[in-house]
Coordinates of C-alpha atoms in Angstrom, one line a residue:
M1 CA 0.1 0.0 0.0
P2 CA 2.9 2.4 0.5
I3 CA 4.0 1.8 -3.0
V4 CA 0.6 3.0 -4.2
L5 CA 0.2 6.1 -2.7
S6 CA 4.1 6.9 -3.3
V7 CA 3.2 6.7 -7.1
F8 CA -0.2 8.7 -6.6
L9 CA 1.7 11.5 -5.3
W10 CA 4.2 11.8 -8.2
G11 CA 1.5 10.3 -11.1
C12 CA -1.8 13.2 -10.3
V13 CA 0.6 16.4 -10.5
N14 CA -0.8 18.7 -13.4
S15 CA 3.0 19.7 -14.3
I16 CA 5.7 16.9 -15.8
Y17 CA 9.3 17.2 -13.8
D18 CA 12.4 18.0 -15.8
A19 CA 13.6 14.6 -17.6
P20 CA 16.8 12.9 -15.7
E21 CA 19.9 12.9 -18.1
T22 CA 19.9 10.2 -20.7
T23 CA 22.5 9.6 -22.7
C24 CA 23.3 6.0 -24.3
T25 CA 22.3 3.4 -21.7
E26 CA 21.6 -0.1 -23.1
D27 CA 24.5 -1.6 -21.7
G28 CA 23.7 -4.7 -23.3
L29 CA 20.4 -5.1 -22.6
K30 CA 18.3 -7.4 -24.7
A31 CA 14.6 -7.5 -25.3
N32 CA 13.2 -11.1 -24.2
A33 CA 9.5 -10.4 -25.4
T34 CA 7.6 -8.7 -27.9
F35 CA 5.0 -5.9 -27.3
S36 CA 2.4 -9.0 -27.8
E37 CA 3.2 -11.4 -25.7
I38 CA 3.2 -8.3 -23.0
K39 CA -0.2 -7.6 -23.9
Q40 CA -1.1 -10.7 -23.8
L41 CA -0.7 -11.1 -19.8
Y42 CA -3.3 -8.0 -19.4
K43 CA -6.7 -9.8 -18.5
G44 CA -9.2 -7.1 -17.8
E45 CA -7.7 -5.9 -14.5
V46 CA -4.1 -3.8 -13.3
I47 CA -1.4 -5.8 -12.9
R48 CA 2.1 -5.1 -11.8
I49 CA 4.9 -7.2 -14.0
K50 CA 7.5 -9.1 -11.3
K51 CA 9.1 -10.8 -14.5
D52 CA 12.4 -9.8 -15.5
L53 CA 11.3 -8.8 -19.1
V54 CA 12.2 -6.5 -21.7
V55 CA 10.9 -5.1 -24.6
E56 CA 12.1 -2.4 -27.5
G57 CA 10.6 -0.9 -30.0
Y58 CA 10.9 2.7 -31.5
V59 CA 9.7 6.4 -30.6
I60 CA 7.1 7.6 -32.6
S61 CA 5.6 10.1 -30.8
S62 CA 6.9 14.0 -29.9
D63 CA 6.2 16.5 -26.9
K64 CA 8.0 19.0 -28.8
A65 CA 5.2 20.9 -29.6
G66 CA 3.3 19.8 -26.3
N67 CA 0.1 17.5 -29.0
F68 CA 2.1 15.1 -27.0
Y69 CA 1.9 15.3 -22.2
G70 CA 3.7 12.4 -21.0
T71 CA 2.3 9.6 -23.1
L72 CA 5.8 7.8 -25.2
H73 CA 4.5 5.7 -28.1
L74 CA 6.6 2.9 -29.6
Q75 CA 6.5 0.5 -32.2
D76 CA 8.8 -2.5 -32.9
R77 CA 9.6 -2.3 -36.4
P78 CA 10.5 1.4 -38.3
E79 CA 8.7 0.1 -41.1
H80 CA 5.6 -2.7 -41.5
P81 CA 5.2 -2.8 -37.6
E82 CA 3.5 -5.8 -36.1
D83 CA 2.9 -3.9 -33.1
G84 CA 2.8 -1.0 -31.0
F85 CA 3.0 0.1 -27.4
Q86 CA 2.5 3.1 -24.7
I87 CA 4.3 3.9 -21.4
D88 CA 3.1 6.7 -19.7
V89 CA 6.1 9.1 -18.2
D90 CA 6.8 12.2 -16.1
V91 CA 8.9 13.4 -17.8
R92 CA 8.7 17.3 -20.1
D93 CA 10.5 17.8 -22.9
Y94 CA 10.8 13.9 -23.5
H95 CA 12.1 14.5 -27.3
L96 CA 15.1 15.8 -26.0
F97 CA 16.1 11.9 -25.0
Y98 CA 13.8 9.9 -27.2
P99 CA 13.4 11.4 -30.3
V100 CA 11.4 10.1 -33.3
G101 CA 13.3 7.3 -34.9
K102 CA 15.2 6.3 -31.2
K103 CA 15.2 2.4 -30.5
I104 CA 15.2 2.3 -26.7
L105 CA 14.3 -0.8 -24.5
I106 CA 12.3 -1.1 -21.5
R107 CA 12.8 -3.2 -18.4
L108 CA 9.2 -3.5 -17.2
K109 CA 9.5 -6.0 -14.0
G110 CA 8.0 -3.2 -11.3
L111 CA 5.9 -1.7 -13.7
Y112 CA 2.1 -1.8 -14.1
L113 CA 0.4 -3.1 -17.0
G114 CA -3.5 -1.6 -17.9
K115 CA -5.7 -0.4 -20.5
S116 CA -7.5 3.0 -21.4
G117 CA -9.7 3.3 -23.7
G118 CA -8.6 0.8 -26.3
A119 CA -4.9 0.9 -25.6
I120 CA -2.5 -1.6 -23.5
K121 CA -0.2 0.4 -21.8
A122 CA 3.0 0.1 -19.1
G123 CA 3.4 3.1 -16.4
G124 CA 3.2 3.7 -12.7
V125 CA 0.0 3.4 -10.6
F126 CA -2.6 5.4 -8.9
T127 CA -6.0 5.5 -7.0
Y128 CA -8.2 7.9 -6.2
G129 CA -11.1 7.8 -3.4
G130 CA -10.6 4.4 -3.0
S131 CA -11.3 3.1 -6.3
A132 CA -9.4 0.4 -8.4
P133 CA -5.8 1.3 -9.2
S134 CA -5.2 3.0 -12.5
V135 CA -1.9 2.6 -14.9
G136 CA -0.5 6.5 -15.3
R137 CA 2.9 8.0 -15.3
L138 CA 6.3 6.7 -14.3
P139 CA 7.6 9.1 -11.9
A140 CA 10.6 10.9 -13.2
S141 CA 13.0 9.3 -11.0
Q142 CA 12.4 6.1 -11.6
V143 CA 13.0 6.8 -15.2
N144 CA 16.2 5.5 -15.8
E145 CA 15.2 2.4 -14.1
H146 CA 13.2 1.0 -16.8
I147 CA 14.3 2.9 -19.8
F148 CA 17.3 2.6 -21.7
V149 CA 18.4 4.4 -24.8
S150 CA 20.3 1.9 -27.6
C151 CA 23.4 3.7 -29.1
D152 CA 22.1 2.8 -32.4
P153 CA 21.5 5.8 -34.2
P154 CA 18.0 6.9 -35.2
E155 CA 16.0 4.9 -37.7
E156 CA 13.3 6.7 -40.6
I157 CA 10.2 5.8 -39.1
V158 CA 7.9 5.3 -42.4
P159 CA 4.4 5.7 -41.4
E160 CA 1.9 3.0 -42.3
V161 CA -0.6 4.2 -45.5
A162 CA -4.5 2.9 -44.6
T163 CA -7.3 4.4 -45.1
P164 CA -10.3 5.1 -42.0
E165 CA -11.9 1.8 -42.6
A166 CA -8.7 -0.8 -43.2
L167 CA -7.5 0.3 -39.6
N168 CA -7.4 -2.1 -36.9
D169 CA -6.5 -3.1 -33.4
T170 CA -3.0 -4.7 -34.4
M171 CA -1.8 -1.0 -35.8
V172 CA -3.2 0.8 -32.2
N173 CA 0.2 2.7 -31.0
T174 CA 2.0 2.6 -34.4
L175 CA 2.4 5.6 -37.1
V176 CA 0.1 5.6 -39.5
R177 CA -0.9 7.9 -42.9
L178 CA -3.8 8.2 -44.1
N179 CA -4.1 10.0 -47.7
G180 CA -6.8 11.7 -49.5
M181 CA -8.6 13.4 -46.3
E182 CA -10.3 16.7 -45.4
V183 CA -11.5 18.9 -42.1
A184 CA -15.3 17.4 -42.2
P185 CA -17.2 20.7 -43.1
E186 CA -18.7 21.0 -39.6
H187 CA -14.7 21.7 -38.3
I188 CA -13.7 24.1 -41.3
C189 CA -12.5 27.5 -39.9
Q190 CA -12.4 25.7 -36.0
P191 CA -8.9 26.1 -34.2
Y192 CA -6.1 22.5 -33.8
A193 CA -8.0 22.8 -29.8
I194 CA -10.2 24.5 -27.4
A195 CA -7.6 26.0 -25.1
E196 CA -6.7 24.0 -22.4
E197 CA -9.0 21.1 -23.0
S198 CA -6.9 18.3 -22.8
G199 CA -8.2 16.9 -25.3
T200 CA -10.4 18.0 -28.7
D201 CA -11.8 16.0 -31.2
R202 CA -12.3 17.1 -34.7
I203 CA -13.3 15.3 -37.4
L204 CA -11.2 13.8 -40.5
R205 CA -12.9 12.6 -43.7
N206 CA -12.1 11.5 -47.5
C207 CA -14.7 11.6 -50.4
E208 CA -16.0 8.0 -49.2
D209 CA -17.0 9.5 -46.6
Q210 CA -14.7 7.2 -44.4
E211 CA -13.5 9.0 -40.9
I212 CA -11.4 9.8 -38.4
I213 CA -11.1 11.4 -35.5
L214 CA -7.6 14.1 -35.2
Q215 CA -7.5 14.5 -31.5
N216 CA -5.3 17.8 -30.1
S217 CA -4.5 19.1 -27.0
G218 CA -5.9 22.5 -25.5
Y219 CA -2.0 23.0 -24.8
A220 CA -0.4 22.2 -28.0
D221 CA 1.5 25.1 -29.4
F222 CA -0.6 25.1 -32.3
Q223 CA -3.9 24.9 -30.5
S224 CA -5.0 28.3 -31.8
R225 CA -4.2 27.5 -35.5
I226 CA -7.1 27.3 -37.7
L227 CA -7.6 24.1 -39.2
P228 CA -6.4 24.2 -42.9
E229 CA -9.2 24.0 -45.7
G230 CA -8.0 21.9 -48.1
N231 CA -7.1 18.0 -49.1
G232 CA -4.2 15.8 -48.5
T233 CA -2.4 13.4 -46.2
V234 CA -2.5 13.0 -42.4
T235 CA 0.1 11.4 -40.6
G236 CA 0.0 10.2 -37.3
V237 CA -0.1 7.7 -33.8
L238 CA -2.8 5.7 -34.3
G239 CA -5.1 5.5 -30.9
K240 CA -8.4 4.2 -29.9
S241 CA -11.2 5.4 -27.4
D242 CA -14.2 2.9 -26.6
D243 CA -14.8 1.7 -30.6
N244 CA -13.4 4.7 -32.2
Y245 CA -9.7 5.0 -33.8
Q246 CA -8.4 8.5 -33.5
L247 CA -5.7 10.1 -34.5
T248 CA -2.8 12.6 -32.7
I249 CA -0.4 13.9 -34.7
R250 CA 3.2 15.2 -33.6
D251 CA 3.1 18.9 -35.2
T252 CA 1.0 20.8 -37.7
S253 CA 3.4 19.2 -40.4
D254 CA 1.8 15.7 -40.0
L255 CA -1.4 17.7 -41.5
K256 CA -0.5 18.3 -45.0
L257 CA -4.0 19.2 -46.6
A258 CA -3.5 22.0 -49.3
D259 CA -4.9 20.2 -52.3
E260 CA -8.3 20.6 -54.2
R261 CA -11.8 19.2 -51.8
C262 CA -13.3 16.7 -52.9
G263 CA -16.2 17.0 -55.8
G264 CA -14.1 20.3 -56.1
L265 CA -15.7 22.3 -53.6
V266 CA -14.5 25.4 -52.1
Y267 CA -14.4 26.6 -48.4
S268 CA -12.5 30.3 -47.1
C269 CA -12.2 31.6 -43.7
D270 CA -12.7 34.7 -44.5
S271 CA -14.8 36.8 -43.1
T272 CA -15.8 38.8 -46.4
G273 CA -17.7 37.7 -49.1
A274 CA -19.2 34.1 -49.8
N275 CA -17.5 31.4 -48.0
V276 CA -19.0 28.1 -49.3
T277 CA -20.8 26.6 -52.5
V278 CA -24.9 25.2 -52.0
A279 CA -23.2 21.9 -53.0
Y280 CA -20.6 22.3 -50.2
I281 CA -23.8 22.2 -47.9
R282 CA -25.3 19.6 -48.9
K283 CA -22.5 17.4 -48.1
M284 CA -22.5 18.4 -45.1
Y285 CA -25.9 16.5 -44.1
K286 CA -25.2 13.1 -42.9
G287 CA -29.1 11.4 -42.1
R288 CA -29.4 14.0 -39.4
T289 CA -30.3 17.6 -38.0
L290 CA -26.8 19.4 -37.9
D291 CA -26.4 23.3 -36.3
V292 CA -24.3 24.3 -39.6
P293 CA -21.4 26.0 -38.0
G294 CA -20.7 29.9 -37.6
N295 CA -19.2 32.0 -40.4
M296 CA -20.4 29.9 -43.4
K297 CA -22.4 32.2 -46.0
I298 CA -23.7 31.5 -49.8
R299 CA -23.8 33.4 -52.7
A300 CA -27.4 32.3 -54.9
T301 CA -29.8 33.0 -57.3
V302 CA -33.6 32.7 -56.6
I303 CA -34.9 30.0 -58.8
S304 CA -38.6 29.9 -57.0
D305 CA -41.1 32.8 -57.4
R306 CA -42.9 33.6 -54.1
S307 CA -45.5 35.7 -56.2
Y308 CA -47.3 32.9 -57.8
K309 CA -47.4 30.8 -54.8
N310 CA -46.5 27.4 -55.6
I311 CA -43.7 27.1 -52.6
D312 CA -45.1 28.8 -49.2
A313 CA -43.7 32.4 -48.3
F314 CA -41.8 31.1 -45.6
S315 CA -39.2 29.3 -48.1
A316 CA -37.2 29.9 -51.1
V317 CA -35.3 27.7 -53.6
V318 CA -31.9 29.2 -54.3
Q319 CA -29.2 27.7 -56.9
D320 CA -25.3 28.8 -57.6
S321 CA -23.1 27.0 -59.7
T322 CA -23.1 23.5 -57.9
A323 CA -25.9 22.5 -56.4
G324 CA -29.8 23.6 -55.2
I325 CA -31.4 24.0 -51.7
I326 CA -34.4 25.2 -49.9
C327 CA -34.5 27.9 -47.3
E328 CA -36.7 28.1 -45.3
F329 CA -36.8 31.8 -43.3
T330 CA -39.1 32.0 -39.8
S331 CA -41.0 34.8 -41.4
T332 CA -42.3 35.6 -44.8
H333 CA -39.3 37.3 -46.5
Q334 CA -39.0 39.2 -50.1
L335 CA -36.8 37.2 -51.9
N336 CA -37.8 37.1 -55.7
I337 CA -37.4 35.2 -58.6
G338 CA -34.0 36.2 -60.0
D339 CA -32.5 38.1 -57.0
K340 CA -29.1 37.6 -56.1
V341 CA -28.9 36.8 -52.5
E342 CA -26.0 36.5 -50.2
L343 CA -26.8 34.4 -47.0
S344 CA -25.3 33.9 -44.0
L345 CA -26.0 30.4 -42.3
L346 CA -25.4 31.8 -38.6
N347 CA -27.3 29.9 -36.6
T348 CA -29.4 27.8 -39.1
V349 CA -29.9 24.4 -38.9
L350 CA -29.2 22.0 -42.0
E351 CA -32.5 18.8 -42.2
E352 CA -34.6 16.8 -44.2
K353 CA -38.3 17.5 -45.0
N354 CA -40.5 14.7 -46.7
G355 CA -37.0 14.0 -48.6
L356 CA -36.0 17.3 -49.2
L357 CA -32.8 18.7 -47.9
Y358 CA -33.3 22.5 -46.4
V359 CA -31.5 24.8 -44.4
G360 CA -33.9 25.8 -41.8
N361 CA -34.3 28.9 -38.8
I362 CA -33.1 31.2 -41.2
S363 CA -33.7 34.8 -39.6
P364 CA -34.3 37.5 -42.6
E365 CA -31.2 39.3 -40.8
N366 CA -29.2 36.7 -42.0
V367 CA -30.0 37.8 -45.9
I368 CA -26.9 39.9 -46.2
S369 CA -27.6 41.7 -49.1
S370 CA -29.8 41.2 -52.0
E371 CA -30.6 42.4 -55.7
S372 CA -32.3 41.6 -58.8
G373 CA -30.1 39.8 -61.9
P374 CA -30.7 38.1 -65.0
R375 CA -32.0 34.3 -64.0
P376 CA -29.8 31.0 -64.3
E377 CA -29.9 28.7 -67.4
P378 CA -31.8 25.9 -66.7
E379 CA -30.4 22.4 -67.1
K380 CA -31.4 20.8 -70.3
I381 CA -32.2 17.3 -69.6
L382 CA -34.2 13.9 -70.8
L383 CA -37.3 12.8 -69.5
S384 CA -35.5 9.8 -68.7
G385 CA -32.7 11.2 -66.6
D386 CA -31.5 10.8 -63.3
L387 CA -33.3 13.3 -61.1
A388 CA -31.3 12.7 -58.3
A389 CA -28.8 14.8 -59.5
Y390 CA -30.8 17.8 -59.9
E391 CA -32.4 17.7 -56.4
N392 CA -33.7 21.6 -56.1
E393 CA -32.4 22.3 -59.3
L394 CA -33.6 24.3 -62.7
V395 CA -34.4 22.0 -65.4
R396 CA -35.6 22.3 -68.6
I397 CA -37.3 18.8 -70.5
E398 CA -38.5 18.7 -74.0
G399 CA -40.7 17.2 -76.3
V400 CA -43.2 16.5 -73.3
Q401 CA -47.2 16.8 -73.0
F402 CA -49.6 16.5 -70.2
E403 CA -50.9 13.0 -70.9
I404 CA -54.6 13.7 -69.8
P405 CA -55.1 17.3 -71.5
G406 CA -57.7 19.6 -70.2
L407 CA -57.5 19.3 -66.8
T408 CA -56.1 22.1 -64.0
Y409 CA -52.3 22.0 -62.6
S410 CA -53.8 21.6 -59.4
G411 CA -52.7 18.4 -57.7
T412 CA -50.5 15.6 -59.5
R413 CA -50.7 15.8 -62.7
I414 CA -48.9 13.5 -65.6
L415 CA -45.8 14.5 -68.0
T416 CA -45.3 12.1 -70.7
D417 CA -42.7 12.1 -73.8
C418 CA -44.7 8.5 -74.9
R419 CA -41.9 6.2 -73.5
E420 CA -41.5 7.7 -70.1
T421 CA -43.6 9.5 -67.5
L422 CA -42.9 11.9 -65.0
K423 CA -45.2 13.5 -62.4
L424 CA -45.7 17.4 -61.9
F425 CA -46.8 18.9 -58.9
T426 CA -48.3 21.9 -58.1
R427 CA -50.2 23.6 -55.3
E428 CA -53.8 24.2 -54.5
K429 CA -53.0 27.7 -52.8
A430 CA -50.8 28.2 -56.4
V431 CA -52.4 31.4 -58.7
F432 CA -52.3 28.9 -61.4
A433 CA -54.0 26.4 -59.7
G434 CA -57.8 26.6 -61.3
E435 CA -55.7 26.9 -65.1
T436 CA -56.1 24.4 -67.7
V437 CA -52.9 22.8 -68.6
S438 CA -52.2 22.5 -72.3
S439 CA -52.9 20.7 -75.3
K440 CA -50.3 20.4 -77.1
Q441 CA -46.5 19.6 -77.0
G442 CA -43.4 21.4 -76.1
N443 CA -40.3 21.9 -73.1
I444 CA -41.3 22.4 -69.6
T445 CA -39.1 23.9 -67.3
G446 CA -39.4 23.6 -63.3
I447 CA -37.9 23.0 -59.8
V448 CA -36.8 19.2 -59.6
F449 CA -38.2 18.0 -55.6
K450 CA -39.0 14.9 -53.8
N451 CA -42.4 13.4 -52.6
D452 CA -43.3 10.1 -51.4
D453 CA -39.4 9.2 -52.4
E454 CA -40.5 10.2 -56.0
Y455 CA -38.4 13.0 -57.9
R456 CA -41.0 15.5 -59.3
L457 CA -41.2 19.0 -61.2
R458 CA -42.6 22.1 -59.9
I459 CA -43.2 25.0 -62.2
R460 CA -42.7 28.7 -61.2
N461 CA -45.0 30.0 -63.3
P462 CA -47.0 28.9 -66.1
N463 CA -44.3 30.6 -68.3
D464 CA -42.9 27.9 -67.6
V465 CA -45.1 26.1 -69.7
R466 CA -44.3 26.4 -74.0
F467 CA -45.8 23.5 -75.8
T468 CA -46.4 24.9 -79.3
E469 CA -46.3 22.1 -80.8
A470 CA -49.1 19.7 -81.8
Y471 CA -50.5 17.4 -79.6
E472 CA -48.7 13.6 -80.1
D473 CA -50.9 10.4 -79.8
C474 CA -48.9 8.3 -77.8
L475 CA -50.8 5.2 -78.7
G476 CA -50.6 5.3 -82.3
G477 CA -54.0 4.3 -83.5
T478 CA -56.8 2.0 -82.0
N479 CA -56.5 0.3 -78.6
L480 CA -58.5 -0.3 -75.6
M481 CA -61.3 1.7 -74.1
I482 CA -63.8 1.6 -71.5
T483 CA -67.4 0.7 -73.0
E484 CA -69.7 0.9 -70.1
Y485 CA -69.3 2.0 -66.0
V486 CA -72.0 0.7 -63.7
E487 CA -71.9 2.3 -60.4
G488 CA -75.0 0.3 -58.8
S489 CA -76.3 0.3 -55.5
G490 CA -74.1 -1.2 -52.5
Y491 CA -71.0 -3.0 -53.7
N492 CA -72.6 -3.8 -57.6
K493 CA -69.7 -1.5 -59.6
Y494 CA -68.9 -2.6 -63.1
M495 CA -66.8 -2.0 -65.5
E496 CA -66.3 -2.8 -69.1
V497 CA -63.5 -3.0 -71.4
Y498 CA -63.5 -3.8 -75.5
N499 CA -61.3 -4.2 -77.7
A500 CA -61.8 -2.1 -81.2
A501 CA -58.3 -3.2 -82.8
D502 CA -58.5 -5.3 -85.6
V503 CA -55.7 -7.6 -83.5
D504 CA -55.8 -10.1 -80.6
I505 CA -54.1 -7.9 -77.7
D506 CA -51.9 -9.6 -74.5
L507 CA -53.1 -7.5 -71.1
S508 CA -49.7 -7.6 -69.9
G509 CA -49.2 -4.1 -68.7
Y510 CA -52.4 -2.7 -68.8
M511 CA -53.9 -1.4 -65.7
L512 CA -57.6 -0.5 -64.6
V513 CA -57.4 2.1 -62.1
R514 CA -59.1 4.8 -60.0
D515 CA -57.9 7.6 -58.3
Y516 CA -59.6 9.2 -54.6
N517 CA -62.3 11.6 -55.1
G518 CA -61.0 12.9 -58.0
D519 CA -57.5 13.9 -56.8
G520 CA -55.8 12.7 -60.2
D521 CA -53.3 10.3 -58.1
F522 CA -54.0 7.2 -60.4
E523 CA -51.0 4.8 -58.4
R524 CA -53.4 3.6 -55.1
Y525 CA -56.1 1.7 -56.2
V526 CA -54.9 -0.8 -59.0
M527 CA -55.7 -3.9 -61.0
E528 CA -53.7 -5.5 -63.1
L529 CA -55.3 -6.9 -66.5
S530 CA -54.0 -10.2 -67.2
G531 CA -54.3 -12.3 -70.6
H532 CA -55.6 -11.8 -73.7
I533 CA -58.5 -10.7 -75.3
A534 CA -59.7 -11.0 -79.0
S535 CA -60.6 -8.3 -81.3
G536 CA -64.2 -7.2 -81.1
E537 CA -64.0 -8.9 -77.5
I538 CA -65.0 -7.3 -74.4
A539 CA -64.4 -8.1 -71.4
V540 CA -66.4 -7.4 -67.8
Y541 CA -64.6 -6.6 -64.5
A542 CA -66.4 -6.4 -61.3
N543 CA -66.5 -6.1 -57.5
P544 CA -66.0 -9.1 -56.0
R545 CA -69.2 -8.5 -53.5
A546 CA -71.2 -7.3 -56.8
E547 CA -74.1 -9.4 -57.4
I548 CA -76.6 -8.3 -60.0
F549 CA -75.2 -9.3 -63.4
Q550 CA -75.0 -12.9 -63.8
G551 CA -72.8 -12.8 -66.9
E552 CA -69.2 -13.8 -68.1
I553 CA -67.0 -11.8 -65.6
R554 CA -63.1 -11.4 -66.4
D555 CA -61.7 -10.6 -63.3
T556 CA -63.1 -8.6 -59.3
H557 CA -60.9 -6.1 -57.6
G558 CA -62.2 -3.9 -54.5
N559 CA -60.0 -1.2 -54.5
A560 CA -59.9 -0.1 -58.3
I561 CA -63.5 -1.5 -58.6
G562 CA -64.5 0.1 -55.5
Y563 CA -65.5 3.8 -56.9
N564 CA -68.2 6.2 -55.3
G565 CA -69.1 8.2 -58.4
D566 CA -66.8 10.8 -57.6
D567 CA -64.1 9.0 -58.4
Q568 CA -62.0 9.1 -62.1
V569 CA -61.7 5.7 -63.0
V570 CA -58.4 5.4 -66.1
L571 CA -57.5 2.3 -68.3
M572 CA -53.3 2.4 -68.0
K573 CA -50.9 1.1 -70.1
N574 CA -47.5 0.6 -68.8
G575 CA -48.1 3.8 -66.7
I576 CA -49.8 5.6 -69.8
I577 CA -53.5 6.8 -70.0
I578 CA -54.9 5.2 -72.4
D579 CA -58.9 6.3 -72.0
H580 CA -60.8 8.0 -69.3
I581 CA -63.5 8.5 -67.4
G582 CA -64.5 11.0 -64.8
I583 CA -64.3 14.8 -64.5
P584 CA -61.8 15.5 -61.0
G585 CA -63.7 17.1 -57.9
E586 CA -67.2 16.6 -59.1
N587 CA -69.6 14.0 -58.0
W588 CA -70.3 12.8 -61.5
G589 CA -70.9 9.5 -61.8
A590 CA -73.1 8.6 -58.8
D591 CA -75.6 6.0 -59.0
K592 CA -75.8 5.6 -62.8
T593 CA -74.6 3.5 -65.6
L594 CA -72.7 5.2 -68.2
R595 CA -72.9 3.1 -72.0
R596 CA -70.4 4.0 -74.5
K597 CA -71.9 5.5 -77.7
T598 CA -71.4 2.8 -80.5
D599 CA -69.7 5.3 -83.0
I600 CA -66.9 5.9 -80.7
A601 CA -64.3 3.7 -81.7
R602 CA -61.5 4.8 -79.9
P603 CA -60.6 5.3 -76.6
S604 CA -59.5 9.1 -75.1
S605 CA -56.9 10.2 -72.7
A606 CA -59.4 13.4 -71.7
Y607 CA -63.2 12.4 -70.7
D608 CA -65.6 13.9 -73.0
E609 CA -69.2 13.5 -71.6
N610 CA -70.4 13.3 -75.0
E611 CA -69.4 10.0 -75.6
W612 CA -71.3 8.4 -73.4
E613 CA -75.2 7.8 -72.7
I614 CA -76.4 7.9 -69.2
Y615 CA -78.6 4.9 -67.8
P616 CA -80.7 4.4 -64.0
Q617 CA -78.3 2.8 -61.5
D618 CA -78.1 -0.7 -61.4
D619 CA -78.8 -1.1 -65.3
V620 CA -76.8 -4.0 -66.3
S621 CA -78.8 -4.9 -69.6
G622 CA -76.0 -3.7 -72.0
L623 CA -73.2 -5.6 -70.1
G624 CA -70.9 -7.7 -72.3
I625 CA -72.9 -6.7 -75.3
R626 CA -71.3 -4.2 -78.2

């Protein structure tokens, strides 16, 4: 017990004592154990080594810049080490006696072996308040009894090159080098460490989003220096805390970050002007809400149009040459389409809503400057293009038309080029929501956004739709058509489909679909058709609980054929509407049977009530007959 108390008094003081004079002292001492063998002695509790065991290794740490404090780190080889080791010593300026690359030998008899974080280490021992003993620094008066300097000249220590993903426990307490690393956006423009904090964690990340902790001391000589902004290499002693690996550099020369950052993104810590791109802000988001670090400013162009109200009054979409993002203010804003805005992100948050990335909690005072200017040119893309690459950006698509002409903009409408489709969404509160969509073909400009895990398009105002060419018949002629609609009492719902073509038709890819209360969403209630239908043949489909029709039923479906008079019904092929019956927002088909006039021989993607004859409810006398 007296020994424990004595070491405690040396090991817990705040200052490190002057090192005793150390010269070449190996005196024929030879290593008789490896680091690995010593580590195997540790069984979960601090032990005192009683055997005369000697290990040797090469110094890889240095306390010259103050980032190491009383911890001496060794590895077993100058290059490609198999293991590393740590001994804590009460020695000030140990780099003068144990320089990097110098081989030293450690006589372990009488030292204590324990574990701190994820690393096993040797040293003295101390207890606190009756707690279990812990390994601490070896008192300066005992250093010469245990640490001996080899007479060999220092070796060059070659760091082991790795990636954050490839690190493993055998590399702890060895010198490693990671390439292609950069300071994470949340720590850009921050000092290496917080003053007088024993350890400050900074995140380094590579272009594959692999991370490692860079730990710096608040007492290091370089504590107040700002972290470098570029990409490059970091060299340091690998440590482990809990389950996380971390690097500790000897001095700032171990951090060589002067190359271009991932993706060519630019960041500056200059206090004036914009210092970060929109793409940089987007890259900061890692799946959870993030407080945007201070001193970040963007300069971008407003691409949304608040005056037409197809975006809420608190939001604006901005875009620079790298990307776009939604800005959500704490109150209504005065930013107009085309404005060049410089925006401070102080006290804002980065968050995701409905699959879209927002900079939120923006105060109107965060708008540093705003001036009108030319509107950015939209990126021309294909309807089949990767919309995810253009989230919150302005795009233009050519050669498209509305799948169903004659409807209003309000809600979800389908754009098509007769091969692919894309949904266009318009808010009910938009100024133009009640206007009728064009019945021609042309190009459309809009902002790419995401809703229900699906990318869609949102126009800013009707001027974004420039359809001047003739509408194209995507079907290339006559196809299947709906010829009877029965909205009978109870579950007596029937739908008749007729093949007006002069060839048999494979029904694969065809669907009967209805929306809900005329909302235009033709994805919810779907009945996939199957089999074949011969030329001139009629197929009757019914609700499974319908009972008044005694003829042949091809198939039943409770959802798609479960309409109530205000639901629109469409016949689709491969996602394209072929035939359409119903009027959005009206109770157009309740309690009646509609039978298509026999002189109508082609389907229509736009409902025309003049093509239909009206019969009383539950009249099924015409089903299966043409």
